[in-house]
């Protein structure tokens, strides 16, 4: 049981791994916050298909002024506004000014799980 919990914690903490380098070259000047599979995909694993920004990026083929002016996810912020603010242009729930849970939530969850495991032992 302990090994499973430790593995789950490790996976939880590394869930924000970078997306494939060949696609990230266009985003090298943007925040590391957006350099994840979920920049273009609906799942953090990179599976599950493309999100709205990913579909627009695939259709246009690169970061063009046209793509940057679009609001791919329909949240009233252009793709460039979102990228410059470290939010995801393909996720309508991620937009400038909204606080994302990020590592703080992951770390808190990891501490709670460790506490519960320790308490059971």
Short mmCIF file of C-alpha atoms in Angstrom, two decimals:
data_model
loop_
_atom_site.label_atom_id
_atom_site.label_comp_id
_atom_site.label_asym_id
_atom_site.label_seq_id
_atom_site.Cartn_x
_atom_site.Cartn_y
_atom_site.Cartn_z
CA UNK A 1 0.00 0.00 0.00
CA UNK A 2 2.80 2.39 0.92
CA UNK A 3 4.56 1.82 -2.41
CA UNK A 4 1.36 2.57 -4.31
CA UNK A 5 0.85 5.82 -2.41
CA UNK A 6 4.46 6.88 -3.01
CA UNK A 7 4.17 6.12 -6.73
CA UNK A 8 0.89 8.07 -6.90
CA UNK A 9 2.56 11.05 -5.23
CA UNK A 10 5.49 10.95 -7.63
CA UNK A 11 3.13 10.83 -10.62
CA UNK A 12 1.07 13.66 -9.17
CA UNK A 13 4.09 15.89 -8.72
CA UNK A 14 5.49 15.26 -12.21
CA UNK A 15 2.17 15.58 -14.02
CA UNK A 16 3.23 18.94 -15.42
CA UNK A 17 5.95 17.47 -17.63
CA UNK A 18 6.83 19.36 -20.78
CA UNK A 19 5.19 18.64 -24.09
CA UNK A 20 7.11 17.22 -27.05
CA UNK A 21 10.03 19.45 -28.02
CA UNK A 22 9.29 19.49 -31.74
CA UNK A 23 5.97 21.24 -31.07
CA UNK A 24 7.27 23.44 -28.28
CA UNK A 25 9.83 25.23 -30.47
CA UNK A 26 7.13 27.72 -31.46
CA UNK A 27 6.45 28.45 -27.78
CA UNK A 28 10.04 28.85 -26.54
CA UNK A 29 9.56 32.53 -25.69
CA UNK A 30 6.48 31.93 -23.56
CA UNK A 31 6.14 30.97 -19.90
CA UNK A 32 6.91 27.41 -18.83
CA UNK A 33 3.34 27.36 -17.48
CA UNK A 34 2.03 26.82 -21.02
CA UNK A 35 4.68 24.35 -22.17
CA UNK A 36 2.59 21.28 -21.40
CA UNK A 37 0.68 18.73 -23.43
CA UNK A 38 -2.55 20.48 -22.39
CA UNK A 39 -1.52 23.52 -24.42
CA UNK A 40 -2.90 21.64 -27.44
CA UNK A 41 -4.42 18.42 -26.03
CA UNK A 42 -7.45 17.76 -23.85
CA UNK A 43 -5.51 15.40 -21.57
CA UNK A 44 -2.19 16.00 -19.82
CA UNK A 45 -0.93 12.71 -21.26
CA UNK A 46 -1.23 14.15 -24.76
CA UNK A 47 -3.97 11.67 -25.63
CA UNK A 48 -7.69 12.30 -25.99
CA UNK A 49 -7.54 14.57 -29.00
CA UNK A 50 -6.81 18.23 -29.50
CA UNK A 51 -8.42 21.08 -27.61
CA UNK A 52 -9.70 24.16 -29.53
CA UNK A 53 -6.27 25.86 -29.57
CA UNK A 54 -4.61 22.61 -30.67
CA UNK A 55 -7.06 22.27 -33.55
CA UNK A 56 -6.47 25.87 -34.64
CA UNK A 57 -2.68 25.45 -34.34
CA UNK A 58 -2.80 22.21 -36.37
CA UNK A 59 -5.00 23.82 -39.04
CA UNK A 60 -2.83 26.94 -39.39
CA UNK A 61 0.47 25.10 -38.88
CA UNK A 62 2.47 27.61 -36.85
CA UNK A 63 2.22 30.68 -34.63
CA UNK A 64 0.92 33.27 -37.05
CA UNK A 65 -0.63 36.67 -36.31
CA UNK A 66 -3.95 35.12 -37.37
CA UNK A 67 -3.66 32.34 -34.76
CA UNK A 68 -2.52 34.77 -32.08
CA UNK A 69 -5.53 37.06 -32.63
CA UNK A 70 -8.05 34.20 -32.37
CA UNK A 71 -9.83 33.33 -29.14
CA UNK A 72 -9.69 29.57 -29.68
CA UNK A 73 -11.44 28.61 -26.43
CA UNK A 74 -14.07 31.37 -26.47
CA UNK A 75 -13.20 32.86 -23.06
CA UNK A 76 -12.97 36.47 -24.42
CA UNK A 77 -9.15 36.52 -24.29
CA UNK A 78 -7.09 36.22 -27.47
CA UNK A 79 -4.60 33.39 -27.76
CA UNK A 80 -1.70 35.84 -27.48
CA UNK A 81 -3.16 37.40 -24.30
CA UNK A 82 -3.41 33.96 -22.76
CA UNK A 83 0.07 32.84 -23.81
CA UNK A 84 1.64 36.06 -22.53
CA UNK A 85 -0.16 35.63 -19.20
CA UNK A 86 0.77 31.95 -18.81
CA UNK A 87 -2.78 30.66 -19.26
CA UNK A 88 -4.05 28.02 -21.67
CA UNK A 89 -5.61 29.33 -24.90
CA UNK A 90 -7.41 26.01 -25.45
CA UNK A 91 -9.09 25.84 -22.03
CA UNK A 92 -11.99 28.23 -21.40
CA UNK A 93 -11.51 27.77 -17.64
CA UNK A 94 -7.92 29.05 -17.83
CA UNK A 95 -7.68 32.77 -18.51
CA UNK A 96 -5.71 35.82 -17.37
CA UNK A 97 -6.66 36.89 -13.87
CA UNK A 98 -7.99 33.50 -12.77
CA UNK A 99 -5.80 31.83 -10.18
CA UNK A 100 -4.84 28.31 -11.24
CA UNK A 101 -4.38 25.61 -8.59
CA UNK A 102 -0.96 24.51 -9.91
CA UNK A 103 1.61 22.95 -7.61
CA UNK A 104 0.15 24.46 -4.44
CA UNK A 105 -2.89 22.20 -4.67
CA UNK A 106 -0.76 19.21 -5.70
CA UNK A 107 1.61 19.75 -2.79
CA UNK A 108 -1.26 20.14 -0.32
CA UNK A 109 -2.84 16.94 -1.62
CA UNK A 110 0.50 15.10 -1.32
CA UNK A 111 0.90 16.27 2.30
CA UNK A 112 -2.62 15.13 3.18
CA UNK A 113 -2.05 11.71 1.61
CA UNK A 114 1.28 11.28 3.42
CA UNK A 115 -0.37 12.29 6.70
CA UNK A 116 -3.16 9.76 6.23
CA UNK A 117 -0.71 6.98 5.32
CA UNK A 118 1.51 7.81 8.29
CA UNK A 119 -1.52 7.85 10.59
CA UNK A 120 -2.58 4.36 9.42
CA UNK A 121 0.90 2.85 9.97
#
